[in-house]
Coordinates of C-alpha atoms and ligand atoms in Angstrom, one line a residue:
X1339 CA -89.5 -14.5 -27.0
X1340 CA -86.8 -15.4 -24.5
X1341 CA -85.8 -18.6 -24.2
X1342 CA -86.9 -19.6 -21.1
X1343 CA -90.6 -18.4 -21.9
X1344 CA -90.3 -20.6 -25.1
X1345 CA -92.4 -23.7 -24.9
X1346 CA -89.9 -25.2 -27.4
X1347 CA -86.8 -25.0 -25.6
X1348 CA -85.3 -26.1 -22.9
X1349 CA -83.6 -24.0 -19.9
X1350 CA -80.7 -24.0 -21.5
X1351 CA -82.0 -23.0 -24.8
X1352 CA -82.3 -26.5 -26.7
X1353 CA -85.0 -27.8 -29.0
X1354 CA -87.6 -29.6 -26.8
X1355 CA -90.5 -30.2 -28.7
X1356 CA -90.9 -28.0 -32.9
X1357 CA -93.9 -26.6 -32.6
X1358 CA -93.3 -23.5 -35.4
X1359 CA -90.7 -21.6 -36.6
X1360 CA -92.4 -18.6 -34.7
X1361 CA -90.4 -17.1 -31.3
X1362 CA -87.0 -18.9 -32.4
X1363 CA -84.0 -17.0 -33.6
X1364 CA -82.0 -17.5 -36.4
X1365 CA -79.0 -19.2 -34.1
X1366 CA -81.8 -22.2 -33.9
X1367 CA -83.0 -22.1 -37.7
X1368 CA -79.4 -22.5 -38.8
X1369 CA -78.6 -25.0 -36.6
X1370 CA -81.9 -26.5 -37.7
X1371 CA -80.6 -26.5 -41.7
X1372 CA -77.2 -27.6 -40.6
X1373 CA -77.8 -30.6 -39.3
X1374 CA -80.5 -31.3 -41.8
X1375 CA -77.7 -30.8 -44.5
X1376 CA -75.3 -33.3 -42.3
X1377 CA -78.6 -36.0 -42.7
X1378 CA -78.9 -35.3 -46.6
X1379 CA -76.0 -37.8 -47.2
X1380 CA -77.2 -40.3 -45.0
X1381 CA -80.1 -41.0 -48.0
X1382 CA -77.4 -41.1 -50.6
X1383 CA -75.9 -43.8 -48.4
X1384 CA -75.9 -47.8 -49.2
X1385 CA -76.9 -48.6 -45.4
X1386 CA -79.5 -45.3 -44.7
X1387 CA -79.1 -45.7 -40.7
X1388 CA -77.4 -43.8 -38.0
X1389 CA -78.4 -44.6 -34.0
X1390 CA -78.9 -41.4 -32.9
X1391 CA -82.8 -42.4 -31.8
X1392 CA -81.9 -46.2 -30.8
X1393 CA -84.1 -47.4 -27.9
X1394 CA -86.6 -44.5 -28.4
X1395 CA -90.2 -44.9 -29.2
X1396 CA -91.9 -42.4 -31.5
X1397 CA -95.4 -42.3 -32.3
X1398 CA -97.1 -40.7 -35.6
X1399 CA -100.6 -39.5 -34.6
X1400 CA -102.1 -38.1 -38.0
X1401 CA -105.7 -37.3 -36.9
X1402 CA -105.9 -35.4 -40.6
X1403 CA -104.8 -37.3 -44.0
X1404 CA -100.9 -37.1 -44.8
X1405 CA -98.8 -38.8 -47.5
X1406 CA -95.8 -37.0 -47.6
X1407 CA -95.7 -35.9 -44.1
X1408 CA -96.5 -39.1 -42.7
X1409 CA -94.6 -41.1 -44.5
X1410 CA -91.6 -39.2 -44.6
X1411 CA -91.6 -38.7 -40.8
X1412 CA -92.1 -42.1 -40.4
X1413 CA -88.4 -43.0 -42.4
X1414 CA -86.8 -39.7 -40.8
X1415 CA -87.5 -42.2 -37.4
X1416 CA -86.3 -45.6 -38.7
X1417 CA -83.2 -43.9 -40.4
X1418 CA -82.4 -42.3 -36.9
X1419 CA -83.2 -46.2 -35.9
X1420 CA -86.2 -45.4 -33.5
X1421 CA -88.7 -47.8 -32.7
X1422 CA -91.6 -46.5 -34.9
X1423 CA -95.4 -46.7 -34.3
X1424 CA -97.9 -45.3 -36.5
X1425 CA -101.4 -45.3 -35.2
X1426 CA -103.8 -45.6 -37.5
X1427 CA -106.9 -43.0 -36.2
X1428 CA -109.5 -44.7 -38.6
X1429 CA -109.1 -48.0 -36.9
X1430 CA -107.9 -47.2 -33.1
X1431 CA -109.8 -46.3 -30.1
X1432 CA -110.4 -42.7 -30.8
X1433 CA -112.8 -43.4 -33.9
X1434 CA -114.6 -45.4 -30.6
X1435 CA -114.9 -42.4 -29.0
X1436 CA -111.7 -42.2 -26.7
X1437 CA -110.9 -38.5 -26.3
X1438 CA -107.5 -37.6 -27.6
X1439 CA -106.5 -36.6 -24.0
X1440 CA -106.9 -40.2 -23.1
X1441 CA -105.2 -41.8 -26.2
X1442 CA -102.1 -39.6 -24.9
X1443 CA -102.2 -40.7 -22.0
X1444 CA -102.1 -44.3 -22.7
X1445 CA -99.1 -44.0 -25.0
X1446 CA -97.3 -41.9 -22.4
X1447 CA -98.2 -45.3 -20.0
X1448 CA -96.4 -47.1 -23.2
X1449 CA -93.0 -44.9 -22.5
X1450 CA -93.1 -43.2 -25.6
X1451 CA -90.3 -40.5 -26.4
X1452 CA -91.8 -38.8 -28.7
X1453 CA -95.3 -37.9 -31.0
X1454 CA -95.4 -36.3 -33.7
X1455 CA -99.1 -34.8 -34.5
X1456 CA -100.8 -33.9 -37.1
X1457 CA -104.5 -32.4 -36.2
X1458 CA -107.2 -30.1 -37.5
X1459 CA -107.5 -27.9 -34.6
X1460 CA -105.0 -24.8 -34.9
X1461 CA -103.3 -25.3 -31.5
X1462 CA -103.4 -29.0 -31.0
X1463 CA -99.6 -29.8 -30.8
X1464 CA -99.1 -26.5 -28.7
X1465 CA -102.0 -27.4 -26.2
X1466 CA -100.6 -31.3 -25.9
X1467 CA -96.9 -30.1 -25.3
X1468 CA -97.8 -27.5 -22.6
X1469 CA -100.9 -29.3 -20.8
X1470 CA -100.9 -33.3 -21.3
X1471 CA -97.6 -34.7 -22.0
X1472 CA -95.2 -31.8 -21.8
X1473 CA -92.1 -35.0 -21.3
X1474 CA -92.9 -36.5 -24.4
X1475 CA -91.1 -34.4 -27.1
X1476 CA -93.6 -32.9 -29.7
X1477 CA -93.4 -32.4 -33.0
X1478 CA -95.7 -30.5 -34.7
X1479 CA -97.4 -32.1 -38.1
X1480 CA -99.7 -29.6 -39.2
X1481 CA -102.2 -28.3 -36.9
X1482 CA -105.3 -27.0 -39.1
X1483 CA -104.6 -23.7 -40.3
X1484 CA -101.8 -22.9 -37.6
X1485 CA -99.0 -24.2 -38.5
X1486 CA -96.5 -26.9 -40.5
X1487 CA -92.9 -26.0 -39.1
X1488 CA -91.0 -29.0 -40.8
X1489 CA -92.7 -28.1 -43.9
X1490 CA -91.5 -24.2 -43.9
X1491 CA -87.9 -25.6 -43.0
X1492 CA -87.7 -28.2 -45.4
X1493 CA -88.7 -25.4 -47.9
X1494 CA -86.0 -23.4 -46.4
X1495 CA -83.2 -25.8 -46.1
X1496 CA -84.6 -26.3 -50.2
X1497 CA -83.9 -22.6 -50.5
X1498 CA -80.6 -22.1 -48.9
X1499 CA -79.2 -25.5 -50.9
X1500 CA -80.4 -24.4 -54.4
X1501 CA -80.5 -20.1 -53.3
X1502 CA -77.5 -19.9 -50.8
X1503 CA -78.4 -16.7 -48.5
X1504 CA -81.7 -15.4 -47.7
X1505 CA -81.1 -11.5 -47.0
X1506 CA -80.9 -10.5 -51.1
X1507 CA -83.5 -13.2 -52.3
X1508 CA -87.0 -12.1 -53.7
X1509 CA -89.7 -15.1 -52.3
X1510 CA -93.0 -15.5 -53.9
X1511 CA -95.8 -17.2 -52.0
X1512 CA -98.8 -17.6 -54.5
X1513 CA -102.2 -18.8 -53.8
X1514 CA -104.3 -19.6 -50.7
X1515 CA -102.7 -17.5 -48.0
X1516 CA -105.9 -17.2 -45.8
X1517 CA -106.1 -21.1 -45.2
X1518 CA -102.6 -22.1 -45.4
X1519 CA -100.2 -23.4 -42.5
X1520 CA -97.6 -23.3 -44.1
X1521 CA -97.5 -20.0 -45.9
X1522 CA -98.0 -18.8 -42.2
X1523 CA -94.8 -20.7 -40.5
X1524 CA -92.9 -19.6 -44.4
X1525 CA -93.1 -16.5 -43.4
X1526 CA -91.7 -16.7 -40.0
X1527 CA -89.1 -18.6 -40.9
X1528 CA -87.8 -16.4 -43.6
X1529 CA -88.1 -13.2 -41.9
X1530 CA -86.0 -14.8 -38.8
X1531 CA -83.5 -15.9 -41.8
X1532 CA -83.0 -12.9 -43.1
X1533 CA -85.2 -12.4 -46.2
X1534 CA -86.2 -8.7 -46.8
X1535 CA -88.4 -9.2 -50.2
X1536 CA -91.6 -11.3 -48.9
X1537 CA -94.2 -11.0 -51.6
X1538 CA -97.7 -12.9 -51.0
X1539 CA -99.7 -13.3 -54.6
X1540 CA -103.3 -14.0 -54.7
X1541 CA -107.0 -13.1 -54.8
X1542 CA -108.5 -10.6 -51.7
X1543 CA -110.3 -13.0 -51.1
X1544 CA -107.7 -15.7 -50.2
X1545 CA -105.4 -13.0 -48.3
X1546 CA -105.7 -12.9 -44.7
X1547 CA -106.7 -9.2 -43.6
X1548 CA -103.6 -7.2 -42.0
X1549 CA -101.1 -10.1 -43.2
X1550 CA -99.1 -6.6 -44.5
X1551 CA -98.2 -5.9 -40.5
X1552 CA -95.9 -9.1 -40.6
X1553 CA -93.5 -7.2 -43.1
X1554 CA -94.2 -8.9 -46.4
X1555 CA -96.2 -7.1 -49.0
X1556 CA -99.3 -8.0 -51.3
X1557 CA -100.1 -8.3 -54.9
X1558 CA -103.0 -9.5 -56.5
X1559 CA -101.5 -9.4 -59.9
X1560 CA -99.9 -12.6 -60.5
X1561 CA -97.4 -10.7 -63.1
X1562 CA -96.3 -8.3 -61.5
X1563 CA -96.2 -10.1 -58.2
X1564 CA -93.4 -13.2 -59.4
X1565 CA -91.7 -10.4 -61.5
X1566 CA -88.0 -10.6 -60.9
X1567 CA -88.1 -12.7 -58.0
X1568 CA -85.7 -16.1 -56.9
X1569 CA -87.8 -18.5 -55.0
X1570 CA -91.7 -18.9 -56.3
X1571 CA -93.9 -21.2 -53.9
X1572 CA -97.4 -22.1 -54.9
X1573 CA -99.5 -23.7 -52.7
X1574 CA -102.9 -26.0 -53.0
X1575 CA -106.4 -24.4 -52.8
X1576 CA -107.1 -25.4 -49.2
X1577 CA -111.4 -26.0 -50.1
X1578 CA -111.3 -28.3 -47.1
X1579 CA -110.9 -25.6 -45.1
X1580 CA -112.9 -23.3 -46.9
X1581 CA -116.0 -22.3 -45.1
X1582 CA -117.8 -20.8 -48.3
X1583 CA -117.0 -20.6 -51.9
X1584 CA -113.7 -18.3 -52.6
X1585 CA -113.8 -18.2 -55.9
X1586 CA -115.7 -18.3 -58.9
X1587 CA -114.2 -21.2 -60.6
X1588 CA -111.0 -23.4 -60.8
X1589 CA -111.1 -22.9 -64.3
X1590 CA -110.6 -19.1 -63.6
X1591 CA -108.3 -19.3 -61.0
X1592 CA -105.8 -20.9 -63.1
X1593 CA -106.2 -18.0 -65.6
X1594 CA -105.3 -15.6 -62.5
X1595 CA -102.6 -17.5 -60.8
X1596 CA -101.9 -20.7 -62.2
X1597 CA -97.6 -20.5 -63.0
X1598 CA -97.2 -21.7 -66.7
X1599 CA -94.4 -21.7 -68.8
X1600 CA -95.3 -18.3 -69.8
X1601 CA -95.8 -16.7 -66.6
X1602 CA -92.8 -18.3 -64.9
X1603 CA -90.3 -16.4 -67.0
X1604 CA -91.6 -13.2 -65.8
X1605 CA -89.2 -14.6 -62.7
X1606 CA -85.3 -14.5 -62.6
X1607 CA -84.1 -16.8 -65.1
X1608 CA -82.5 -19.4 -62.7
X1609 CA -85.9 -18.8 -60.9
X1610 CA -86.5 -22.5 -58.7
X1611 CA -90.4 -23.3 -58.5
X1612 CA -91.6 -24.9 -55.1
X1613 CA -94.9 -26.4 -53.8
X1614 CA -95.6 -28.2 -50.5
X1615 CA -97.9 -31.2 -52.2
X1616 CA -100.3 -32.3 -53.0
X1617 CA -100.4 -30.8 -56.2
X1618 CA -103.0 -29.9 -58.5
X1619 CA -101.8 -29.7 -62.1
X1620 CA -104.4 -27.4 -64.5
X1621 CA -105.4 -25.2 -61.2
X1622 CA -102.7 -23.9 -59.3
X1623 CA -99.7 -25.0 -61.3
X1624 CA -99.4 -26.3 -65.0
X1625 CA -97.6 -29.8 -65.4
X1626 CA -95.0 -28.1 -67.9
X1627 CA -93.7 -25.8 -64.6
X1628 CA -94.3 -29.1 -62.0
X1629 CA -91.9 -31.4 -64.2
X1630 CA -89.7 -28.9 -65.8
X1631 CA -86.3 -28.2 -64.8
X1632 CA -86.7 -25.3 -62.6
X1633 CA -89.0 -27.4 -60.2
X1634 CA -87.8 -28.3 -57.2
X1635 CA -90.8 -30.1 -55.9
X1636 CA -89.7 -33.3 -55.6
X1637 CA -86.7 -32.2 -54.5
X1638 CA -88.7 -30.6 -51.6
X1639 CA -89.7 -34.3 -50.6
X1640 CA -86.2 -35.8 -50.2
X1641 CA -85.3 -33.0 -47.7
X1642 CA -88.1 -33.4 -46.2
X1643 CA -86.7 -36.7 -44.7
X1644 CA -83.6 -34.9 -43.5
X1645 CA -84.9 -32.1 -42.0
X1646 CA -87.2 -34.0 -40.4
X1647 CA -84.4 -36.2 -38.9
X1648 CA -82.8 -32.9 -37.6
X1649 CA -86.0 -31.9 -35.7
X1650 CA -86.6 -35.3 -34.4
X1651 CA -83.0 -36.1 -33.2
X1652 CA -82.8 -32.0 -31.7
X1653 CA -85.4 -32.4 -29.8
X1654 CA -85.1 -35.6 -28.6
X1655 CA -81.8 -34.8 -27.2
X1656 CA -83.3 -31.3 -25.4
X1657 CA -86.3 -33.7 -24.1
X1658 CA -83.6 -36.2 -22.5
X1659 CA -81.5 -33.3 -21.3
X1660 CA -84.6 -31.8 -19.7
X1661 CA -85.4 -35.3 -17.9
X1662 CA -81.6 -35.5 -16.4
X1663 CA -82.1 -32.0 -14.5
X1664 CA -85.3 -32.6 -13.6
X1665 CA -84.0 -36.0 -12.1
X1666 CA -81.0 -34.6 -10.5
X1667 CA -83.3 -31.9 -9.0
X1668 CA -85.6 -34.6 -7.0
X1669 CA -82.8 -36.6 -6.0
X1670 CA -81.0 -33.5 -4.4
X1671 CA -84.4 -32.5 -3.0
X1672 CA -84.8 -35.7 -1.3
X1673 CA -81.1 -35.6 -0.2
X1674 CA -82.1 -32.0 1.6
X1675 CA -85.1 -34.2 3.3
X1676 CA -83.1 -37.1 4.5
X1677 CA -80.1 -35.0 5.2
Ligands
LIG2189 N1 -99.2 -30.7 -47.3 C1 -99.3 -29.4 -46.8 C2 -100.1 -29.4 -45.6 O1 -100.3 -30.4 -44.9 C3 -99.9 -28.5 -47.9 C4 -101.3 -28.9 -48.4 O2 -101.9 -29.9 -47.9 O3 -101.7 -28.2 -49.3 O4 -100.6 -28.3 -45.1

């Protein structure tokens, strides 16, 4: 996708809004990681501030249940010093029946900067940056089965930190592929990165039909599938998204696919072991793999903050950049007029 087609960027080619890794190139990821690895000392620090967002306003709309996501986007905006607002969907107008259209509107009215959304329709983020509030930089939460871009670059800032470069890594992604977001916006980001051995691991059932045309390949034996490989990410049964039943039992899907101690060392060695969270120890992942020392999951959670910190303040910067020309264009149009 050319840059000036991309929703996400700018004219110029700048982070606007991070809506998925999808139609950016790897120029943008790695700037992406960079600055997330500048930000990953700024937690280590006594004073955890810098004032790159100082005077901004940014809103966390979670229209789906978050912990992590939430609350680590909500100190990735108090560590860039922003003014922070966290609307609580349960108790605002929307559970009143506002329409979400309406709700945006009236925090546009409030000057906000930026939202960051989280929302079960796939496409929710994309529709509200291109047709409601396209000057209020948007950052992409989760949007149902779509799409989690600060996850998958969190994951791959975890990666490149533990892993170094992409190209000669083998990548496992285990588990629910059908219903999960972020296997989807994994995948994109570590083809654009460089990684040539993409293997997806789990039942038929669970594996999205013609997923094989996005150049990663499929194994429904969980053996054979992690066998030699760097970087294994499982991820949660998604049953909330789950129309019917998948499978026949959790009991036997952890006999299938669960990662135990055993299993794991079917992997590299220095294998690391990732998972987005929640977790659910006994069906996708045993607790000896989740706290042991090749887990990187809570690891995963701590980046989290910085990379989200990079998104917010590259985007934020592209959205002001984006105002300026757009201001300097109607004051030299009405200079034309008068002239
Ligand atoms: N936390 C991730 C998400 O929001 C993964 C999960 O929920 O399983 O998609």
């Amino acid at each position: 996708m050319s840059s000036s087609s991309n929703l996400q960027l700018t004219k110029d080619g700048e982070l606007r809004h991070f809506l998925t890794p999808e139609g950016l190139d790897r120029l943008m990821l790695e700037r992406i990681l960079d600055t997330a690895d500048s930000f990953v000392v700024v937690g280590n620090q006594e004073i955890k501030k810098v004032p790159l967002l100082r005077g901004r306003t940014v809103v966390n709309l979670f229209f789906e249940n978050s912990t992590r996501t939430r609350s680590t986007f909500e100190l990735a905006a108090k560590r860039l010093s922003a003014d922070v607002l966290t609307l609580d969907i349960k108790t605002s107008a929307t559970s009143k029946g506002e329409s979400l259209l309406d709700t945006l509107q009236n925090l546009r009215a409030m000057h906000s900067d930026m939202f960051v959304v989280r929302h079960s329709d796939s496409g929710a983020a994309h529709f509200i940056a291109e047709q409601v509030t396209p000057n209020v930089a948007i950052i992409n939460a989760g949007d149902g089965r779509h799409a989690h871009p600060t996850q998958a670059m969190l994951d791959m800032l975890t990666i490149r930190r533990h892993k170094g470069h992409f190209e000669p890594l083998s990548v496992a992604i285990v588990g629910d592929i059908s219903h999960s977001r972020v296997a989807r916006d994994q995948i994109h980001a570590l083809k654009i990165l460089g990684c040539k051995d993409i293997r997806l691991v789990g039942p038929n059932t669970l594996m999205p039909q013609g997923i094989e045309n996005m150049g990663v390949s499929t194994h429904n034996n969980m053996d054979s599938g992690i066998s030699g490989t760097d970087v294994i990410i499982m991820l949660r049964l998604q049953t909330e998204r789950m129309a019917s039943a998948f499978l026949p039992s959790a009991g036997e899907y952890f006999r299938l696919y669960g990662l135990t101690t055993a299993r794991l060392a079917q992997a590299k060695p220095d294998a690391i072991v990732m998972h987005p969270g929640p977790i659910n120890r006994g069906i996708e992942i045993e607790s000896a793999v989740a706290d042991g020392p090749q887990s990187m999951i809570l690891n995963q959670v701590g980046y989290g903050i910085a990379l989200r910190m990079a998104v917010m303040s590259m985007a934020m910067s592209g959205q002001m950049q984006q105002r300026q020309a757009q201001a300097n264009q109607t004051s030299s149009l009405s200079g034309e007029k008068k002239a």
